[in-house]
CSV table of C-alpha atoms and ligand atoms in Angstrom, one decimal:
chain,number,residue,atom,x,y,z
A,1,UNK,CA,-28.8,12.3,-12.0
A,2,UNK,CA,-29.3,14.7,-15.3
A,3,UNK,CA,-25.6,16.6,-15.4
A,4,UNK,CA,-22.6,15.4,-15.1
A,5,UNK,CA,-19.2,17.2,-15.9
A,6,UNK,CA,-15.7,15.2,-16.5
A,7,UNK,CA,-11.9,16.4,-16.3
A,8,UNK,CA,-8.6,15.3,-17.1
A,9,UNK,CA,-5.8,16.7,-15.1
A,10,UNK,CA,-2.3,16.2,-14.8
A,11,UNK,CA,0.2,14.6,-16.7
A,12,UNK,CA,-1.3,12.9,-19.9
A,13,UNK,CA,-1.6,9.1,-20.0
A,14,UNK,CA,-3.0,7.0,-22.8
A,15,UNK,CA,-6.0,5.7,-22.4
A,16,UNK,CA,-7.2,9.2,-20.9
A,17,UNK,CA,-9.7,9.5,-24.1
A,18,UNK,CA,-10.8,5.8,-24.1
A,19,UNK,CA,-12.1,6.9,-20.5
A,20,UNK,CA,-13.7,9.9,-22.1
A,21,UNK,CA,-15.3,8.1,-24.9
A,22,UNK,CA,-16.7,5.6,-22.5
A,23,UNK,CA,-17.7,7.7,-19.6
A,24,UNK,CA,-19.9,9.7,-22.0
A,25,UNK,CA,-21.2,7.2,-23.5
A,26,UNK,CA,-22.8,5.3,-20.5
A,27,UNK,CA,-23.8,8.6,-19.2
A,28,UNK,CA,-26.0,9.3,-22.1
A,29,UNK,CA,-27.3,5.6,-21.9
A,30,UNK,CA,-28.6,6.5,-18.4
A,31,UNK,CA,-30.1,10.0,-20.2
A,32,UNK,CA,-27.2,11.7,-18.3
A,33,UNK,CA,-26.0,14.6,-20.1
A,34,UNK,CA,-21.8,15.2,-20.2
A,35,UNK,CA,-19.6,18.2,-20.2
A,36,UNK,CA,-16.6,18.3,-20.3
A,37,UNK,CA,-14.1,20.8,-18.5
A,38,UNK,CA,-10.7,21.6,-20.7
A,39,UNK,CA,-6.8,21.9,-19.9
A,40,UNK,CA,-8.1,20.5,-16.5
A,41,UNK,CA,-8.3,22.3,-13.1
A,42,UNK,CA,-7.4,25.5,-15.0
A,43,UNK,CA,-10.5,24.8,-17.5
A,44,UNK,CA,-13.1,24.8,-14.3
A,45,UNK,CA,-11.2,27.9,-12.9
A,46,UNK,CA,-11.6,29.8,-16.4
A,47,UNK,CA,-15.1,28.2,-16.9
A,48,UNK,CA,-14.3,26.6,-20.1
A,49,UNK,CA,-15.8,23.2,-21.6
A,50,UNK,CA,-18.0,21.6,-24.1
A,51,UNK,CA,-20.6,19.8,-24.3
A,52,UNK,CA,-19.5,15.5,-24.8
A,53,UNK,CA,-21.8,13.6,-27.3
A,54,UNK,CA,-22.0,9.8,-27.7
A,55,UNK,CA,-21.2,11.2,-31.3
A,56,UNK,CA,-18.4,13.7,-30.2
A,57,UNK,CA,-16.6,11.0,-28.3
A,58,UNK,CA,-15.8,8.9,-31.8
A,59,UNK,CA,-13.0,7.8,-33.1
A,60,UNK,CA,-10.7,8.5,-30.1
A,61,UNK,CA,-10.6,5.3,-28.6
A,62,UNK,CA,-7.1,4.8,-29.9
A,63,UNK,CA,-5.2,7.8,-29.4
A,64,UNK,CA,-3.2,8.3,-27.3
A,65,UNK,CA,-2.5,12.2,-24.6
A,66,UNK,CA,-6.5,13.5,-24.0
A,67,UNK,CA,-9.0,15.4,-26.4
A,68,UNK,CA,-9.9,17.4,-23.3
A,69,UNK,CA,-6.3,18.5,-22.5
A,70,UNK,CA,-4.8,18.7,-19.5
A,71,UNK,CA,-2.2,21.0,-17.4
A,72,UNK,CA,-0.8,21.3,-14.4
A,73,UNK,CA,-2.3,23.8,-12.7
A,74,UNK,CA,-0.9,25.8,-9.9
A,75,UNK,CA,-3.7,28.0,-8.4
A,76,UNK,CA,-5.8,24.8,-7.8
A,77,UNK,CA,-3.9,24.0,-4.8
A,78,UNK,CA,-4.2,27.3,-3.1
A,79,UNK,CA,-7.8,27.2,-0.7
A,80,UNK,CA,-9.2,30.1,-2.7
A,81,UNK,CA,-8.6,27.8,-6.2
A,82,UNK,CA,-10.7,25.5,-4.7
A,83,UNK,CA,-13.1,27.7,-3.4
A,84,UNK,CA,-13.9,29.5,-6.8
A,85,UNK,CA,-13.8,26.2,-8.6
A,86,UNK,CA,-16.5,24.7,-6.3
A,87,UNK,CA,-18.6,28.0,-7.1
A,88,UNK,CA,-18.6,27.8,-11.1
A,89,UNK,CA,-19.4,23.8,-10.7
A,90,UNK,CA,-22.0,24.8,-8.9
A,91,UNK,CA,-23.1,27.5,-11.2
A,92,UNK,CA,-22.9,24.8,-13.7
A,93,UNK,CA,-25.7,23.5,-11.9
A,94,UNK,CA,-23.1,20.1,-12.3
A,95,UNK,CA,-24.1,17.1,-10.0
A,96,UNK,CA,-21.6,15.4,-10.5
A,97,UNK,CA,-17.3,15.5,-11.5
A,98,UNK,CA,-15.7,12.8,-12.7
A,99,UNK,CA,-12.2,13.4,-12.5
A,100,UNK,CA,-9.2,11.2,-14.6
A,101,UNK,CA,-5.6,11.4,-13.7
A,102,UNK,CA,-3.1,10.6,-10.9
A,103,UNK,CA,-2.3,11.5,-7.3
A,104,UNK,CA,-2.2,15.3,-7.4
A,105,UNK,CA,-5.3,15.3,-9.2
A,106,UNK,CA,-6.7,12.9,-6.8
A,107,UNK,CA,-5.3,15.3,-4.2
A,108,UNK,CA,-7.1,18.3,-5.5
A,109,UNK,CA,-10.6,16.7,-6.0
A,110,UNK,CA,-10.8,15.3,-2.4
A,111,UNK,CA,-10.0,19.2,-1.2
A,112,UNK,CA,-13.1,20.2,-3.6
A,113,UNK,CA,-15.0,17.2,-2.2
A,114,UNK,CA,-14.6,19.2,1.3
A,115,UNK,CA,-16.2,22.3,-0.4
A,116,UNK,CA,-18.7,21.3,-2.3
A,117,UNK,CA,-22.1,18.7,-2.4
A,118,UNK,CA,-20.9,18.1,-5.9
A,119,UNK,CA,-20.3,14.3,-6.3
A,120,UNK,CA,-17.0,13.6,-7.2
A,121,UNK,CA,-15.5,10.1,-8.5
A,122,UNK,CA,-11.8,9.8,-9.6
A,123,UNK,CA,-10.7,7.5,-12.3
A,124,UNK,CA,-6.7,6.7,-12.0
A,125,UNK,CA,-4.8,7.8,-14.9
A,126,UNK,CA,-0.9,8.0,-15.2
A,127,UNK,CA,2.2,6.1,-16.6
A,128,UNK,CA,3.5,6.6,-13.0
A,129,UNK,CA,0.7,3.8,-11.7
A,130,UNK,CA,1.1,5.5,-8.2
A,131,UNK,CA,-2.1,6.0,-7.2
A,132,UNK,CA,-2.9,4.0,-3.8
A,133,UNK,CA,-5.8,1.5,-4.0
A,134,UNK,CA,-5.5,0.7,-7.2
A,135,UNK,CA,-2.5,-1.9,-8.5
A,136,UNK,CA,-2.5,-0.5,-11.8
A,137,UNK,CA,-3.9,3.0,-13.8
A,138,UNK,CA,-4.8,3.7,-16.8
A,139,UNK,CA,-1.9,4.6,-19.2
A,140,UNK,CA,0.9,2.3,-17.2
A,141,UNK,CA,0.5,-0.9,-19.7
A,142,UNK,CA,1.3,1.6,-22.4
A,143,UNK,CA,4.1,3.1,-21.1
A,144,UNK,CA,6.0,-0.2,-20.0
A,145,UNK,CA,5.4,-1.3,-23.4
A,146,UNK,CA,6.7,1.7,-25.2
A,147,UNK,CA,9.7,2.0,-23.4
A,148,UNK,CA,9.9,-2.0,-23.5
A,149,UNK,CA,10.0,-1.0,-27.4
A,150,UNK,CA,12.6,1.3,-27.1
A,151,UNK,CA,14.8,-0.5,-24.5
A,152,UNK,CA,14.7,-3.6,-26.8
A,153,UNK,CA,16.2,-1.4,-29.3
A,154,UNK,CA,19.0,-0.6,-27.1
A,155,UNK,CA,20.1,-3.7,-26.1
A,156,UNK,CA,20.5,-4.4,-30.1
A,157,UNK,CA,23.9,-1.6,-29.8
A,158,UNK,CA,24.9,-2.6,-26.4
A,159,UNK,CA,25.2,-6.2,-27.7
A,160,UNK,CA,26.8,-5.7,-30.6
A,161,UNK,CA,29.3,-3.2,-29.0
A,162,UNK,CA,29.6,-4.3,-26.2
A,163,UNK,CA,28.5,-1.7,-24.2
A,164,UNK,CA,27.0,-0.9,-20.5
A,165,UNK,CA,23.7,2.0,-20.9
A,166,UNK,CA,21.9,3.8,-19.1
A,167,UNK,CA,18.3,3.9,-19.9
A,168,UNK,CA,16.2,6.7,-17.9
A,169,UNK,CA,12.5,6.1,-17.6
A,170,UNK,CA,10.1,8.3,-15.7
A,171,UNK,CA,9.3,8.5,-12.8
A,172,UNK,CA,9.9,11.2,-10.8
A,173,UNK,CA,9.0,10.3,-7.4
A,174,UNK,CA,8.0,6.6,-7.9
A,175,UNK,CA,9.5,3.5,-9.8
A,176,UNK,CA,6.6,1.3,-10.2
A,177,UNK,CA,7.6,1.7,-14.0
A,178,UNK,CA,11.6,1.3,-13.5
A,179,UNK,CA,10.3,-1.9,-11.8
A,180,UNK,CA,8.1,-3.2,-14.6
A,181,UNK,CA,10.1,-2.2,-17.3
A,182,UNK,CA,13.7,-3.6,-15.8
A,183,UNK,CA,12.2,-6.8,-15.4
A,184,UNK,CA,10.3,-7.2,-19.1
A,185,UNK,CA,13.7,-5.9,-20.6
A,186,UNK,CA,16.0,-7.9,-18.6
A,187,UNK,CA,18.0,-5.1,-17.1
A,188,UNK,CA,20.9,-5.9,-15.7
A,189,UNK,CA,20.6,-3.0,-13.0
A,190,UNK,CA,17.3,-1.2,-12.2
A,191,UNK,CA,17.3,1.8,-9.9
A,192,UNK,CA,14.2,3.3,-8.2
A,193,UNK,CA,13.6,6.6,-6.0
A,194,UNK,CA,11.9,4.3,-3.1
A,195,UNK,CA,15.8,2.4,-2.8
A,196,UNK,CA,19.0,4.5,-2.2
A,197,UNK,CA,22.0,3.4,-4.1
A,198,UNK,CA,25.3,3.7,-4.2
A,199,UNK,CA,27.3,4.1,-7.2
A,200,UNK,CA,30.5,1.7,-5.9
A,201,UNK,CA,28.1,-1.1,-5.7
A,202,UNK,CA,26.8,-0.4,-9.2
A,203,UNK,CA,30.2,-0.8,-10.7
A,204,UNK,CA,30.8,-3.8,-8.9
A,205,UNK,CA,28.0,-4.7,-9.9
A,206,UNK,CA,28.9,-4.3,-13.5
A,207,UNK,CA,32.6,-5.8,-12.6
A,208,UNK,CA,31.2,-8.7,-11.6
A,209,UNK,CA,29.0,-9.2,-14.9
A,210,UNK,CA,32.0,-9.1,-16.9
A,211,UNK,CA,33.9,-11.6,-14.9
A,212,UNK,CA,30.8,-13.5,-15.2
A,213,UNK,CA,31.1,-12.9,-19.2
A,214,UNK,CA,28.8,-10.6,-19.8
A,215,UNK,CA,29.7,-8.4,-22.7
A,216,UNK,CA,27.0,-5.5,-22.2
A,217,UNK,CA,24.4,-4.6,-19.2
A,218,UNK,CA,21.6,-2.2,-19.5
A,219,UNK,CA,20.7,-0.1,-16.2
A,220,UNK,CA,17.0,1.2,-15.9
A,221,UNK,CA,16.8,4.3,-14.0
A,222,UNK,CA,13.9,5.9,-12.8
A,223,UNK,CA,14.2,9.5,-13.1
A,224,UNK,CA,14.2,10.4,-9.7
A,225,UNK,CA,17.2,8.6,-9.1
A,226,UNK,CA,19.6,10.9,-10.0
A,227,UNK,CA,22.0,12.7,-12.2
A,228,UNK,CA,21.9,9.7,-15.2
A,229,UNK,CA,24.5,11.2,-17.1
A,230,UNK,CA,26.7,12.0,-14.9
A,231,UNK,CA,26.4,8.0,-13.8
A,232,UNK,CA,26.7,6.7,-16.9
A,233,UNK,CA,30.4,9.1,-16.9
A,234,UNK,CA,31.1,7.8,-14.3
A,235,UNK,CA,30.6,4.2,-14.9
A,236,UNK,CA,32.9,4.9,-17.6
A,237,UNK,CA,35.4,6.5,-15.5
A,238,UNK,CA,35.2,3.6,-13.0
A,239,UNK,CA,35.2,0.6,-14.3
A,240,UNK,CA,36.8,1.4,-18.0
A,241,UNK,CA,33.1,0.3,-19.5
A,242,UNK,CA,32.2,2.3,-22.5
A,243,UNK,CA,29.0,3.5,-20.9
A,244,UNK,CA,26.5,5.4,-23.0
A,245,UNK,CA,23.4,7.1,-21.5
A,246,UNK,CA,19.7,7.2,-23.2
A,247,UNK,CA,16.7,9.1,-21.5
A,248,UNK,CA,13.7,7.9,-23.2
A,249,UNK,CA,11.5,11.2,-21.6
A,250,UNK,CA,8.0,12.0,-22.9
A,251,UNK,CA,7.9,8.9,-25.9
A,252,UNK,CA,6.4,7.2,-22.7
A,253,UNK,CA,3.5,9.6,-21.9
A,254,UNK,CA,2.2,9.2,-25.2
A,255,UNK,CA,1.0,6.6,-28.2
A,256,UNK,CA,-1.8,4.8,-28.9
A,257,UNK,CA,-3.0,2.8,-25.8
A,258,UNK,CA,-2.6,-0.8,-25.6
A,259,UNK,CA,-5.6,-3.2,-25.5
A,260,UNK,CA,-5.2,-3.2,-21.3
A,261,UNK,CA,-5.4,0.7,-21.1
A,262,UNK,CA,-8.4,1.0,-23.1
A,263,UNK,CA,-10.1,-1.8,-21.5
A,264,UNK,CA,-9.1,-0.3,-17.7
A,265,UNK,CA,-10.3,2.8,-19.3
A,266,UNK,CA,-13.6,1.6,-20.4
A,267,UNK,CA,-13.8,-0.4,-17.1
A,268,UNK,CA,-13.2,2.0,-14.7
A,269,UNK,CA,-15.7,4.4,-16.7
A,270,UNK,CA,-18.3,1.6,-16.3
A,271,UNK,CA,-17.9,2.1,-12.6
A,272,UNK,CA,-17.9,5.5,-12.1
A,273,UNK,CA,-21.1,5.5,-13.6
A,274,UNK,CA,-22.4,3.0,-11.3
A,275,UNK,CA,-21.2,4.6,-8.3
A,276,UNK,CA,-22.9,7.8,-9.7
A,277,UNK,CA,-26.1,6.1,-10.1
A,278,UNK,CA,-25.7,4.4,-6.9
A,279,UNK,CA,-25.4,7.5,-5.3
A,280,UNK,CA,-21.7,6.2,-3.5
A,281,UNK,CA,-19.6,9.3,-3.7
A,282,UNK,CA,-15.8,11.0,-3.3
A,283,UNK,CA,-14.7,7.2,-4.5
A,284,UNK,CA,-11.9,6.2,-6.8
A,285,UNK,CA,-12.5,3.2,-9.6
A,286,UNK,CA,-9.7,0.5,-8.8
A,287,UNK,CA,-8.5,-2.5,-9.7
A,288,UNK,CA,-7.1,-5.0,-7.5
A,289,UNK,CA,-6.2,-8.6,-7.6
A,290,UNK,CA,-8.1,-8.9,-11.0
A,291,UNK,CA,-11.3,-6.7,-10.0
A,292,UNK,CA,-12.7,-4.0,-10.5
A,293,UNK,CA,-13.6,-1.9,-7.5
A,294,UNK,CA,-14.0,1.3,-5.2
A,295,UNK,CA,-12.0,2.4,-2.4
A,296,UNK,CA,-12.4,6.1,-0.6
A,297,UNK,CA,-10.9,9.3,-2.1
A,298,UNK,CA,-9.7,10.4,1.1
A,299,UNK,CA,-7.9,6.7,1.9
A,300,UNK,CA,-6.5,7.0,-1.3
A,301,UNK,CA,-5.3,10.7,-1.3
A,302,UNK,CA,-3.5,9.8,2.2
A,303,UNK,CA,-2.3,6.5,1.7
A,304,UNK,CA,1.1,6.2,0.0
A,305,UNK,CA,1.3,3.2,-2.4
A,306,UNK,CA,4.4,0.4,-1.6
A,307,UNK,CA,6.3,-0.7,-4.3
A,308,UNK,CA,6.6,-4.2,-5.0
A,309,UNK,CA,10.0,-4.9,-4.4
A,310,UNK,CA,9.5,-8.4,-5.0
A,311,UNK,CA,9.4,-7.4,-8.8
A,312,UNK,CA,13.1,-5.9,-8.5
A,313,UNK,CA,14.2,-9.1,-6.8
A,314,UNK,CA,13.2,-11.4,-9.2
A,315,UNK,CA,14.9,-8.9,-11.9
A,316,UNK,CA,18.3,-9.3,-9.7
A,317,UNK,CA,18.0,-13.1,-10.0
A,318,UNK,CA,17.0,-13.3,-13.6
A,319,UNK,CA,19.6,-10.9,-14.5
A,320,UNK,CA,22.6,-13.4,-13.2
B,401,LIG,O1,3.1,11.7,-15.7
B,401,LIG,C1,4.0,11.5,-14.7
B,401,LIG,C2,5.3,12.0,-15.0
B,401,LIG,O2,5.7,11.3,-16.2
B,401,LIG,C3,6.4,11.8,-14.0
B,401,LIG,O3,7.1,10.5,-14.0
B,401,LIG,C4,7.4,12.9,-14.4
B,401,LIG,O4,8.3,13.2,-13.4
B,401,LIG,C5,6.4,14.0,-14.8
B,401,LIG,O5,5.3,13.3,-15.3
B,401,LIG,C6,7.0,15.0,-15.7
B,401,LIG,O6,5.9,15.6,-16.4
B,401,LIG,P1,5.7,17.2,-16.5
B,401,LIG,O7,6.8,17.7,-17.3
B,401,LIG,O8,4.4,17.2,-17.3
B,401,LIG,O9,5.6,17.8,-15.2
């Protein structure tokens, strides 16, 4: 192995760069030499990179979004995307792509892995932490502890006012981070996409804390839950709380990574190498039940990830 070419893609997560730093770094220990591809899929379909040094890679360890960049990119997901992309790798005269990020990306690099002989390895990035295989990704640690942060701030106004929040975290689809972040702030109330709810039992929810004597709750809600505002209005209108609503948006996606996402960052880059070298090929880096390992892109691409919803019931009892 002489070439190898690296990618982030996707939504930003810190720790993305600790990957870089460390991926390139191994590589050129083995005499592998590193490019890498910018603003992800879009910087393979417009044939724009750099070359990574052991040298270039310095002093990024600790910040946070990626020096490569990243987008989202559209055209990737259409067959003739991946067609042309697998064409200018192999141009490259690229062995091998190593690409960082979450489900979509993973999605798109198994459908190059179909077109291509061009080894490809993924390395799970993303706050969201939903990538199957794997029980956590790079970037997650960070964002439960910045919106842990933030929360904690919260909590200092809904005590002293007595009031019921809102507090809207990401998640989009998934509320693996609802889930974390409900039960290391205490929530009162955490909703997630994966369980319907239904707004009566929320307020009787919050009914019953009064009578209980709580003064204040605070309700984590994953983004893909629903209209927040309009719940926290409602909440108000309801139950004659004073409810306020705070959406903490993109203050989670970025920051200096915590000490867990640059070592899963420098971990999983440690792998990927070794599978490279090892010649094992369209794998993922994972890390399960305290180890690093490997599972198949495809399994993971097809696989949907559970959420633990042993996390939210221990946040229901601890929240009595
Ligand atoms: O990175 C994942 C995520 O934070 C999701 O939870 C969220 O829905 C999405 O990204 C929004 O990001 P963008 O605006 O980049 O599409």
């Amino acid at each position: 192995l002489k070439k190898i070419a690296v990618v982030t893609s996707g939504g930003d997560a810190p720790g993305m760069n600790a990957a870089i730093r460390a991926i390139t770094r191994l590589a050129n220990l083995n005499k592998i030499e590193v490019t890498g591809f910018e603003r992800g899929w879009e910087g393979i379909l417009t044939n724009t990179h750099k070359p990574l040094t052991s040298r270039s890679v310095g002093g990024i360890i600790q910040q946070g979004g990626t020096m490569l960049r990243t987008a989202r990119c559209t055209e990737f997901m259409q067959s003739s995307g991946v067609k042309q992309a697998a064409q200018i790798l192999a141009d490259h005269k690229t062995e091998a792509l190593i690409v960082i990020g979450g489900d979509g990306s993973f999605k798109g690099a198994y459908d190059l892995s179909k077109q291509t002989d061009i080894k490809i390895i993924g390395i799970p990035a993303t706050i969201d932490n939903d990538v199957f295989g794997t029980d956590e990704t790079i970037g997650f640690d960070t964002a439960v502890n910045t919106a842990q942060t933030e929360i904690d701030k919260v909590r200092d106004t809904a005590l002293s006012h007595e009031r019921t929040f809102v507090v809207e975290v990401m998640g989009r689809k998934r509320g693996f981070l609802a889930s974390a972040v409900g039960l290391a702030v205490g929530a009162e109330i955490i909703l997630v996409p994966e369980v319907k709810h239904q707004d009566s039992r929320i307020y009787q929810k919050l009914k019953e804390n009064t009578a209980k004597g709580k003064k204040s709750s605070i309700i984590v809600a994953a983004e893909g839950t629903g209209d927040t505002r309009t719940l926290a209005e409602q909440i108000t209108k309801n139950t004659g709380m004073e409810a306020r609503l705070t959406v903490l948006g993109y203050v989670q996606r970025g920051g200096s990574p915590t000490a867990r996402s640059r070592i899963l960052a420098s971990l999983f880059a440690e792998k990927a190498i070794e599978l490279l070298t090892q010649d094992k090929v369209n794998r993922i880096a994972t890390f399960q039940r305290g180890r690093i390992g490997s599972i198949d892109l495809e399994k993971s691409c097809r696989t949907e990830k559970s959420l633990d919803t042993d996390l939210l019931e221990l946040a229901e009892k601890l929240a009595t």
